[in-house]
Backbone as CSV, one residue per row, in Angstrom:
resi,resn,N_x,N_y,N_z,CA_x,CA_y,CA_z,C_x,C_y,C_z
1,UNK,77.221,43.764,55.386,75.862,44.137,54.934,74.953,44.227,56.168
2,UNK,74.153,45.260,56.241,73.293,45.405,57.419,72.170,44.362,57.442
3,UNK,71.715,44.053,58.644,70.663,43.094,58.821,69.309,43.760,58.527
4,UNK,68.462,43.006,57.817,67.122,43.513,57.488,66.091,42.574,58.095
5,UNK,65.230,43.146,58.899,64.194,42.330,59.560,62.857,42.331,58.856
6,UNK,62.647,43.276,57.992,61.433,43.406,57.158,60.176,43.861,57.926
7,UNK,59.861,43.244,59.041,58.729,43.739,59.858,57.404,43.752,59.142
8,UNK,56.836,44.932,58.966,55.469,45.029,58.438,55.338,44.584,57.009
9,UNK,56.422,44.736,56.232,56.371,44.287,54.841,56.161,42.793,54.735
10,UNK,56.910,42.065,55.588,56.765,40.611,55.579,55.367,40.214,56.015
11,UNK,54.859,40.856,57.048,53.510,40.546,57.525,52.466,40.846,56.477
12,UNK,52.606,41.933,55.781,51.656,42.317,54.717,51.668,41.313,53.600
13,UNK,52.876,40.890,53.237,53.041,39.914,52.121,52.360,38.602,52.490
14,UNK,52.634,38.166,53.756,52.045,36.870,54.166,50.531,36.963,54.265
15,UNK,50.026,38.103,54.765,48.599,38.263,54.879,47.944,38.245,53.492
16,UNK,48.599,38.872,52.512,48.101,38.896,51.136,47.987,37.458,50.607
17,UNK,49.065,36.665,50.814,49.067,35.283,50.339,47.970,34.478,51.033
18,UNK,47.812,34.634,52.337,46.812,33.848,53.074,45.383,34.292,52.697
19,UNK,45.238,35.547,52.349,43.901,36.010,51.884,43.555,35.368,50.550
20,UNK,44.524,35.268,49.664,44.285,34.619,48.365,44.032,33.130,48.528
21,UNK,44.581,32.524,49.635,44.440,31.098,49.837,43.202,30.748,50.678
22,UNK,42.383,31.724,50.982,41.203,31.494,51.821,40.297,30.459,51.132
23,UNK,39.876,29.454,51.895,39.007,28.427,51.364,39.778,27.209,50.849
24,UNK,41.094,27.259,50.808,41.879,26.079,50.398,41.871,25.066,51.520
25,UNK,42.222,23.829,51.181,42.082,22.685,52.128,43.274,22.624,53.071
26,UNK,42.946,22.394,54.363,43.917,22.139,55.432,45.009,23.211,55.497
27,UNK,46.275,22.759,55.472,47.385,23.728,55.687,47.540,24.711,54.550
28,UNK,46.975,24.393,53.401,47.124,25.321,52.235,46.453,26.665,52.502
29,UNK,45.556,26.728,53.484,44.932,27.990,53.789,45.471,28.591,55.094
30,UNK,46.392,27.884,55.788,46.838,28.350,57.091,48.324,28.611,57.193
31,UNK,49.145,27.764,56.579,50.579,27.915,56.679,51.131,28.647,55.451
32,UNK,52.043,29.576,55.679,52.452,30.464,54.616,53.113,29.720,53.442
33,UNK,54.020,28.806,53.733,54.748,28.151,52.635,53.773,27.309,51.772
34,UNK,52.933,26.533,52.427,51.938,25.729,51.657,51.003,26.626,50.892
35,UNK,50.568,27.695,51.556,49.635,28.601,50.898,50.296,29.292,49.717
36,UNK,51.555,29.670,49.870,52.269,30.332,48.746,52.312,29.448,47.518
37,UNK,52.661,28.165,47.737,52.741,27.202,46.647,51.378,27.026,45.973
38,UNK,50.333,26.876,46.838,48.972,26.646,46.337,48.469,27.855,45.536
39,UNK,48.767,29.066,46.042,48.312,30.276,45.373,49.011,30.439,44.036
40,UNK,50.321,30.214,44.001,51.043,30.311,42.753,50.486,29.355,41.690
41,UNK,50.203,28.141,42.143,49.676,27.136,41.205,48.269,27.559,40.735
42,UNK,47.468,28.016,41.678,46.102,28.406,41.308,46.094,29.570,40.333
43,UNK,47.026,30.492,40.490,47.114,31.617,39.570,47.546,31.159,38.172
44,UNK,48.434,30.172,38.123,48.825,29.598,36.846,47.627,28.912,36.168
45,UNK,46.864,28.137,36.958,45.678,27.493,36.430,44.650,28.506,35.930
46,UNK,44.506,29.606,36.675,43.570,30.632,36.275,43.972,31.238,34.957
47,UNK,45.259,31.515,34.777,45.758,32.087,33.511,45.480,31.155,32.339
48,UNK,45.817,29.874,32.573,45.602,28.878,31.532,44.126,28.699,31.235
49,UNK,43.294,28.688,32.299,41.862,28.513,32.157,41.209,29.605,31.341
50,UNK,41.695,30.833,31.491,41.123,31.950,30.719,41.401,31.768,29.243
51,UNK,42.492,31.156,28.903,42.799,30.899,27.486,41.993,29.688,26.978
52,UNK,41.864,28.679,27.802,41.118,27.449,27.380,39.644,27.799,27.215
53,UNK,39.119,28.753,28.006,37.710,29.109,27.897,37.366,29.584,26.497
54,UNK,38.286,30.378,25.898,38.042,30.873,24.544,37.963,29.714,23.542
55,UNK,38.883,28.753,23.707,38.921,27.580,22.828,37.653,26.755,22.977
56,UNK,37.238,26.554,24.241,36.042,25.732,24.508,34.790,26.350,23.937
57,UNK,34.638,27.668,24.078,33.454,28.341,23.573,33.412,28.301,22.047
58,UNK,34.560,28.514,21.392,34.590,28.457,19.930,34.165,27.064,19.471
59,UNK,34.662,26.022,20.144,34.319,24.650,19.795,32.801,24.422,19.980
60,UNK,32.231,24.933,21.062,30.808,24.790,21.294,29.975,25.467,20.198
61,UNK,30.421,26.674,19.806,29.683,27.383,18.751,29.723,26.608,17.453
62,UNK,30.885,26.024,17.139,31.033,25.258,15.887,30.109,24.062,15.900
63,UNK,30.036,23.373,17.061,29.144,22.222,17.194,27.684,22.616,16.982
64,UNK,27.286,23.734,17.557,25.884,24.195,17.423,25.567,24.565,15.964
65,UNK,26.505,25.264,15.338,26.290,25.681,13.945,26.227,24.426,13.060
66,UNK,27.121,23.483,13.321,27.176,22.256,12.522,25.889,21.451,12.650
67,UNK,25.330,21.400,13.855,24.058,20.657,14.059,22.937,21.341,13.295
68,UNK,22.877,22.653,13.310,21.844,23.363,12.605,22.044,23.210,11.088
69,UNK,23.254,23.163,10.630,23.521,22.995,9.203,23.098,21.623,8.740
70,UNK,23.386,20.591,9.542,22.997,19.241,9.141,21.481,19.124,9.012
71,UNK,20.767,19.796,9.857,19.312,19.752,9.746,18.811,20.481,8.501
72,UNK,19.653,21.387,7.972,19.329,22.103,6.738,19.984,21.455,5.506
73,UNK,20.596,20.294,5.723,21.184,19.494,4.647,22.350,20.199,3.947
74,UNK,23.249,20.761,4.754,24.483,21.346,4.255,25.529,21.100,5.291
75,UNK,26.766,20.882,4.851,27.836,20.640,5.822,28.301,21.984,6.396
76,UNK,28.944,21.873,7.547,29.443,23.084,8.236,30.453,23.816,7.330
77,UNK,31.363,23.052,6.747,32.437,23.711,5.944,31.862,24.384,4.716
78,UNK,30.885,23.752,4.044,30.272,24.392,2.886,29.449,25.604,3.283
79,UNK,28.822,25.545,4.432,28.055,26.690,4.949,28.972,27.889,5.208
80,UNK,30.070,27.649,5.896,31.026,28.739,6.227,31.652,29.262,4.944
81,UNK,32.005,28.374,4.031,32.578,28.795,2.748,31.597,29.660,1.967
82,UNK,30.324,29.236,1.932,29.278,29.964,1.222,29.060,31.351,1.848
83,UNK,29.069,31.428,3.184,28.929,32.725,3.843,30.069,33.672,3.480
84,UNK,31.259,33.113,3.445,32.413,33.958,3.113,32.323,34.465,1.668
85,UNK,31.901,33.582,0.767,31.745,33.979,-0.656,30.622,34.984,-0.812
86,UNK,29.600,34.859,-0.018,28.429,35.775,-0.095,28.732,37.105,0.583
87,UNK,29.835,37.194,1.278,30.213,38.434,1.932,29.503,38.685,3.252
88,UNK,29.013,37.598,3.850,28.350,37.735,5.170,29.428,37.610,6.234
89,UNK,29.579,38.665,7.033,30.663,38.649,8.029,30.068,38.575,9.431
90,UNK,29.492,37.432,9.760,28.994,37.169,11.118,29.940,36.191,11.779
91,UNK,30.262,36.457,13.052,31.159,35.536,13.720,30.412,34.313,14.226
92,UNK,31.157,33.300,14.673,30.573,32.036,15.068,29.649,32.172,16.261
93,UNK,29.982,33.094,17.161,29.131,33.289,18.333,27.715,33.716,17.928
94,UNK,27.637,34.673,17.032,26.336,35.159,16.570,25.605,34.081,15.754
95,UNK,26.364,33.360,14.913,25.739,32.305,14.118,25.140,31.201,15.006
96,UNK,25.872,30.838,16.050,25.403,29.827,16.997,24.162,30.283,17.703
97,UNK,24.148,31.571,18.098,22.957,32.146,18.744,21.747,32.104,17.799
98,UNK,21.994,32.484,16.524,20.910,32.444,15.547,20.446,31.004,15.319
99,UNK,21.353,30.076,15.233,20.984,28.673,15.009,20.074,28.145,16.103
100,UNK,20.339,28.587,17.354,19.537,28.090,18.462,18.211,28.814,18.603
101,UNK,18.210,30.143,18.440,17.037,30.936,18.833,16.261,31.514,17.644
102,UNK,16.859,31.611,16.503,16.153,32.255,15.360,16.321,31.397,14.123
103,UNK,15.533,30.309,14.040,15.697,29.358,12.953,15.400,29.967,11.570
104,UNK,14.472,30.905,11.522,14.097,31.520,10.223,15.267,32.330,9.652
105,UNK,15.923,33.124,10.494,17.050,33.928,10.047,18.214,33.016,9.636
106,UNK,18.400,31.929,10.392,19.460,30.997,10.072,19.182,30.306,8.718
107,UNK,17.936,30.018,8.457,17.544,29.388,7.189,17.861,30.307,6.014
108,UNK,17.629,31.597,6.180,17.979,32.543,5.105,19.496,32.591,4.874
109,UNK,20.262,32.475,5.948,21.715,32.417,5.806,22.124,31.155,5.069
110,UNK,21.478,30.059,5.393,21.765,28.778,4.706,21.490,28.911,3.227
111,UNK,20.356,29.528,2.869,20.024,29.734,1.482,21.047,30.599,0.790
112,UNK,21.485,31.663,1.446,22.532,32.536,0.884,23.824,31.736,0.648
113,UNK,24.190,30.910,1.602,25.415,30.128,1.484,25.313,29.119,0.336
114,UNK,24.139,28.504,0.200,23.955,27.519,-0.890,24.001,28.231,-2.232
115,UNK,23.416,29.418,-2.312,23.446,30.173,-3.577,24.854,30.605,-3.932
116,UNK,25.625,31.017,-2.933,26.990,31.452,-3.174,27.873,30.288,-3.619
117,UNK,27.572,29.101,-3.064,28.351,27.915,-3.456,27.935,27.361,-4.793
118,UNK,26.778,27.802,-5.286,26.296,27.344,-6.569,25.657,25.980,-6.536
119,UNK,25.015,25.640,-5.366,24.341,24.345,-5.297,22.905,24.467,-4.912
């Protein structure tokens, strides 16, 4: 089998890795092997973090909606159930925004949910 020295391809690959590792601590930003390991791990964390962000935001929206519901004397689950029965198709992001910034509109939604639940 012929010998392969790689040359510019190897240099380009290493430069790419070290560019991604810029700002890492000590040898992780300077030595190729350490940088390669750190970059691979950081990319894995980034992938996982993008998925966790969705979960965290949904949880935050639910907390905000729940707090607004408690001040209107209805539980979160009854509120969401009532909205579904009333045919209101607003997602949790919009509901949380309304709960924080537009109390009057949120109160009308609460009334609709209570009416749909029959209470």
